[in-house]
Amino acid sequence: MTDETIKSEWKALFKSMDSDENGTLTIMELYRFLIALVEEETKSIEKAEEEIKIENVRDIFKTLDKDGDRAVNFEEFFEAIKDRLNDDTFKAMLTKKTNISRQKSEQFSEQEIEDLFYQIDVDRSGHISKEEVLKACRRKRTSSRLGIDDVEEWLNKTDRDEDGNISLNEFKFAFLGTNMIDI
């Protein structure tokens, strides 16, 4: 891999962690990413939460946040990890993340995701309520396209800002491979 390819792969990983798409990571974005990564391996949110402690994430975050502004931009992130590019753990994490992202992006286009979102958002409020998701999942065709087994769990994990609704961005994250539940 060329240096530029490596950097672009890490940039894709960084973007997948940046849930609010503002170009920086917060402690909570890093924490959610690590929880989801461990949950993917263990298939248990409880085990993930036992293994990943917020105190440890704070320590990691402090090493990444070189300027102390409580936000980590990509340059800070990449600077901290570029010396570890030969580390097998980092390589495995990157390979897994990019493979999952490729699989997800092959399943749905962004336009298909938006179309599906607007089909479910029947009241045209710009977000999907729990009731709208439940109603959509009762329809066999929509339910099979969404691939959601446990609607309540999906809602809780996808509702990143915990406002009780799913925004278009949260919905896209869930199906384009950038939602933490898919990592």
Short mmCIF file of C-alpha atoms in Angstrom, two decimals:
data_model
loop_
_atom_site.label_atom_id
_atom_site.label_comp_id
_atom_site.label_asym_id
_atom_site.label_seq_id
_atom_site.Cartn_x
_atom_site.Cartn_y
_atom_site.Cartn_z
CA MET A 1 0.00 0.00 0.00
CA THR A 2 1.19 3.49 -0.75
CA ASP A 3 1.43 6.14 1.95
CA GLU A 4 -1.49 8.01 0.38
CA THR A 5 -3.64 4.86 0.33
CA ILE A 6 -2.84 4.17 3.96
CA LYS A 7 -3.73 7.72 4.92
CA SER A 8 -7.02 7.57 2.99
CA GLU A 9 -7.95 4.28 4.68
CA TRP A 10 -7.33 5.85 8.09
CA LYS A 11 -9.30 8.91 6.98
CA ALA A 12 -12.26 6.63 6.17
CA LEU A 13 -11.98 5.07 9.62
CA PHE A 14 -11.80 8.51 11.22
CA LYS A 15 -14.90 9.63 9.33
CA SER A 16 -16.78 6.53 10.48
CA MET A 17 -15.97 7.49 14.08
CA ASP A 18 -17.04 11.13 13.55
CA SER A 19 -20.77 10.54 14.06
CA ASP A 20 -21.78 14.21 13.87
CA GLU A 21 -19.65 14.74 10.76
CA ASN A 22 -18.03 17.92 12.09
CA GLY A 23 -14.46 16.86 11.25
CA THR A 24 -13.42 16.18 14.85
CA LEU A 25 -13.79 13.40 17.38
CA THR A 26 -15.10 13.81 20.90
CA ILE A 27 -14.44 11.52 23.83
CA MET A 28 -17.94 10.07 23.43
CA GLU A 29 -17.46 9.37 19.72
CA LEU A 30 -14.24 7.53 20.49
CA TYR A 31 -15.92 5.65 23.35
CA ARG A 32 -18.90 4.61 21.20
CA PHE A 33 -16.56 3.44 18.46
CA LEU A 34 -14.52 1.30 20.83
CA ILE A 35 -17.66 -0.14 22.45
CA ALA A 36 -19.06 -1.05 19.05
CA LEU A 37 -15.78 -2.58 17.94
CA VAL A 38 -15.66 -4.84 21.01
CA GLU A 39 -19.38 -5.56 20.75
CA GLU A 40 -18.88 -6.74 17.17
CA GLU A 41 -16.24 -9.18 18.38
CA THR A 42 -18.06 -10.40 21.50
CA LYS A 43 -21.65 -10.11 20.21
CA SER A 44 -22.51 -8.62 23.61
CA ILE A 45 -22.95 -4.99 24.56
CA GLU A 46 -22.55 -5.94 28.22
CA LYS A 47 -19.14 -7.52 27.61
CA ALA A 48 -18.10 -4.53 25.54
CA GLU A 49 -19.08 -2.11 28.29
CA GLU A 50 -17.20 -4.21 30.85
CA GLU A 51 -14.08 -4.24 28.71
CA ILE A 52 -14.05 -0.59 27.60
CA LYS A 53 -13.94 1.83 30.51
CA ILE A 54 -14.58 5.52 29.96
CA GLU A 55 -11.59 6.37 32.16
CA ASN A 56 -9.29 4.49 29.77
CA VAL A 57 -10.90 6.20 26.80
CA ARG A 58 -10.26 9.58 28.43
CA ASP A 59 -6.58 8.69 28.74
CA ILE A 60 -6.41 7.62 25.09
CA PHE A 61 -8.24 10.78 24.07
CA LYS A 62 -5.81 12.99 25.96
CA THR A 63 -2.90 11.46 24.05
CA LEU A 64 -4.69 12.12 20.75
CA ASP A 65 -5.81 15.68 21.59
CA LYS A 66 -2.44 17.39 21.14
CA ASP A 67 -3.75 20.97 21.31
CA GLY A 68 -6.05 20.33 24.29
CA ASP A 69 -9.20 21.70 22.66
CA ARG A 70 -11.25 18.62 23.62
CA ALA A 71 -11.63 17.66 19.98
CA VAL A 72 -9.36 15.48 17.86
CA ASN A 73 -9.05 16.41 14.19
CA PHE A 74 -7.80 13.99 11.57
CA GLU A 75 -4.26 15.36 11.58
CA GLU A 76 -3.96 14.81 15.35
CA PHE A 77 -5.46 11.36 14.96
CA PHE A 78 -3.22 10.31 12.10
CA GLU A 79 -0.11 11.77 13.72
CA ALA A 80 -0.75 9.65 16.81
CA ILE A 81 -1.23 6.41 14.91
CA LYS A 82 1.12 6.68 11.94
CA ASP A 83 4.04 5.34 13.96
CA ARG A 84 1.97 2.29 14.79
CA LEU A 85 1.06 1.36 11.23
CA ASN A 86 3.12 -1.81 11.49
CA ASP A 87 1.18 -2.86 14.59
CA ASP A 88 -0.88 -5.98 13.75
CA THR A 89 -3.79 -4.86 15.96
CA PHE A 90 -4.10 -1.61 14.04
CA LYS A 91 -3.86 -3.43 10.72
CA ALA A 92 -6.58 -5.89 11.74
CA MET A 93 -8.88 -3.09 12.90
CA LEU A 94 -8.41 -1.16 9.67
CA THR A 95 -8.91 -4.21 7.48
CA LYS A 96 -12.07 -5.22 9.32
CA LYS A 97 -13.54 -1.71 9.19
CA THR A 98 -12.85 -1.16 5.50
CA ASN A 99 -14.20 -4.60 4.58
CA ILE A 100 -17.43 -3.93 6.48
CA SER A 101 -17.77 -0.50 4.87
CA ARG A 102 -17.30 -1.97 1.42
CA GLN A 103 -19.89 -4.69 2.09
CA LYS A 104 -22.41 -2.13 3.33
CA SER A 105 -21.85 0.31 0.49
CA GLU A 106 -22.34 -2.50 -2.01
CA GLN A 107 -25.73 -3.27 -0.46
CA PHE A 108 -27.27 0.23 -0.61
CA SER A 109 -26.59 3.43 -2.44
CA GLU A 110 -26.95 6.69 -0.56
CA GLN A 111 -29.95 7.58 -2.72
CA GLU A 112 -31.64 4.26 -1.89
CA ILE A 113 -31.12 4.96 1.80
CA GLU A 114 -32.63 8.44 1.48
CA ASP A 115 -35.60 7.08 -0.49
CA LEU A 116 -36.22 4.43 2.16
CA PHE A 117 -35.95 7.03 4.93
CA TYR A 118 -38.58 9.22 3.30
CA GLN A 119 -40.87 6.22 2.75
CA ILE A 120 -40.75 5.50 6.48
CA ASP A 121 -41.03 9.18 7.50
CA VAL A 122 -44.77 9.27 6.73
CA ASP A 123 -45.47 12.49 8.66
CA ARG A 124 -42.66 14.28 6.74
CA SER A 125 -41.16 15.61 9.98
CA GLY A 126 -37.58 15.07 8.81
CA HIS A 127 -36.99 12.32 11.36
CA ILE A 128 -38.34 8.85 11.94
CA SER A 129 -40.18 8.16 15.16
CA LYS A 130 -40.20 4.85 16.97
CA GLU A 131 -43.78 4.34 15.83
CA GLU A 132 -42.88 4.94 12.18
CA VAL A 133 -40.06 2.40 12.36
CA LEU A 134 -42.29 -0.15 14.07
CA LYS A 135 -45.00 0.37 11.45
CA ALA A 136 -42.47 0.06 8.61
CA CYS A 137 -41.04 -3.13 10.07
CA ARG A 138 -44.50 -4.67 10.14
CA ARG A 139 -44.52 -4.40 6.34
CA LYS A 140 -42.73 -7.52 5.12
CA ARG A 141 -40.98 -5.86 2.18
CA THR A 142 -39.61 -2.95 4.21
CA SER A 143 -38.66 -5.16 7.13
CA SER A 144 -36.61 -7.49 4.93
CA ARG A 145 -34.84 -4.52 3.27
CA LEU A 146 -33.96 -3.02 6.63
CA GLY A 147 -32.63 -6.32 7.97
CA ILE A 148 -33.59 -5.37 11.52
CA ASP A 149 -34.30 -8.25 13.87
CA ASP A 150 -34.76 -6.34 17.12
CA VAL A 151 -36.37 -2.97 16.38
CA GLU A 152 -36.03 -1.63 19.92
CA GLU A 153 -32.32 -2.46 20.06
CA TRP A 154 -31.75 -0.99 16.59
CA LEU A 155 -33.54 2.21 17.58
CA ASN A 156 -31.51 2.59 20.75
CA LYS A 157 -28.20 2.08 18.95
CA THR A 158 -29.07 4.17 15.92
CA ASP A 159 -30.50 7.12 17.86
CA ARG A 160 -27.05 8.59 18.47
CA ASP A 161 -28.24 11.90 19.92
CA GLU A 162 -30.77 10.07 22.12
CA ASP A 163 -33.68 12.35 21.19
CA GLY A 164 -36.08 9.44 20.62
CA ASN A 165 -36.06 9.86 16.84
CA ILE A 166 -33.84 8.79 13.95
CA SER A 167 -32.53 11.62 11.76
CA LEU A 168 -31.57 11.12 8.13
CA ASN A 169 -27.87 11.17 9.09
CA GLU A 170 -28.40 8.58 11.82
CA PHE A 171 -30.34 6.44 9.34
CA LYS A 172 -27.56 6.73 6.76
CA PHE A 173 -24.97 5.73 9.36
CA ALA A 174 -26.93 2.58 10.10
CA PHE A 175 -27.00 1.42 6.48
CA LEU A 176 -23.90 2.81 4.83
CA GLY A 177 -21.52 1.06 7.19
CA THR A 178 -20.55 4.01 9.30
CA ASN A 179 -22.84 3.49 12.22
CA MET A 180 -21.00 2.24 15.27
CA ILE A 181 -23.29 -0.76 15.50
CA ASP A 182 -21.96 -1.93 12.17
CA ILE A 183 -18.27 -1.63 12.90
#
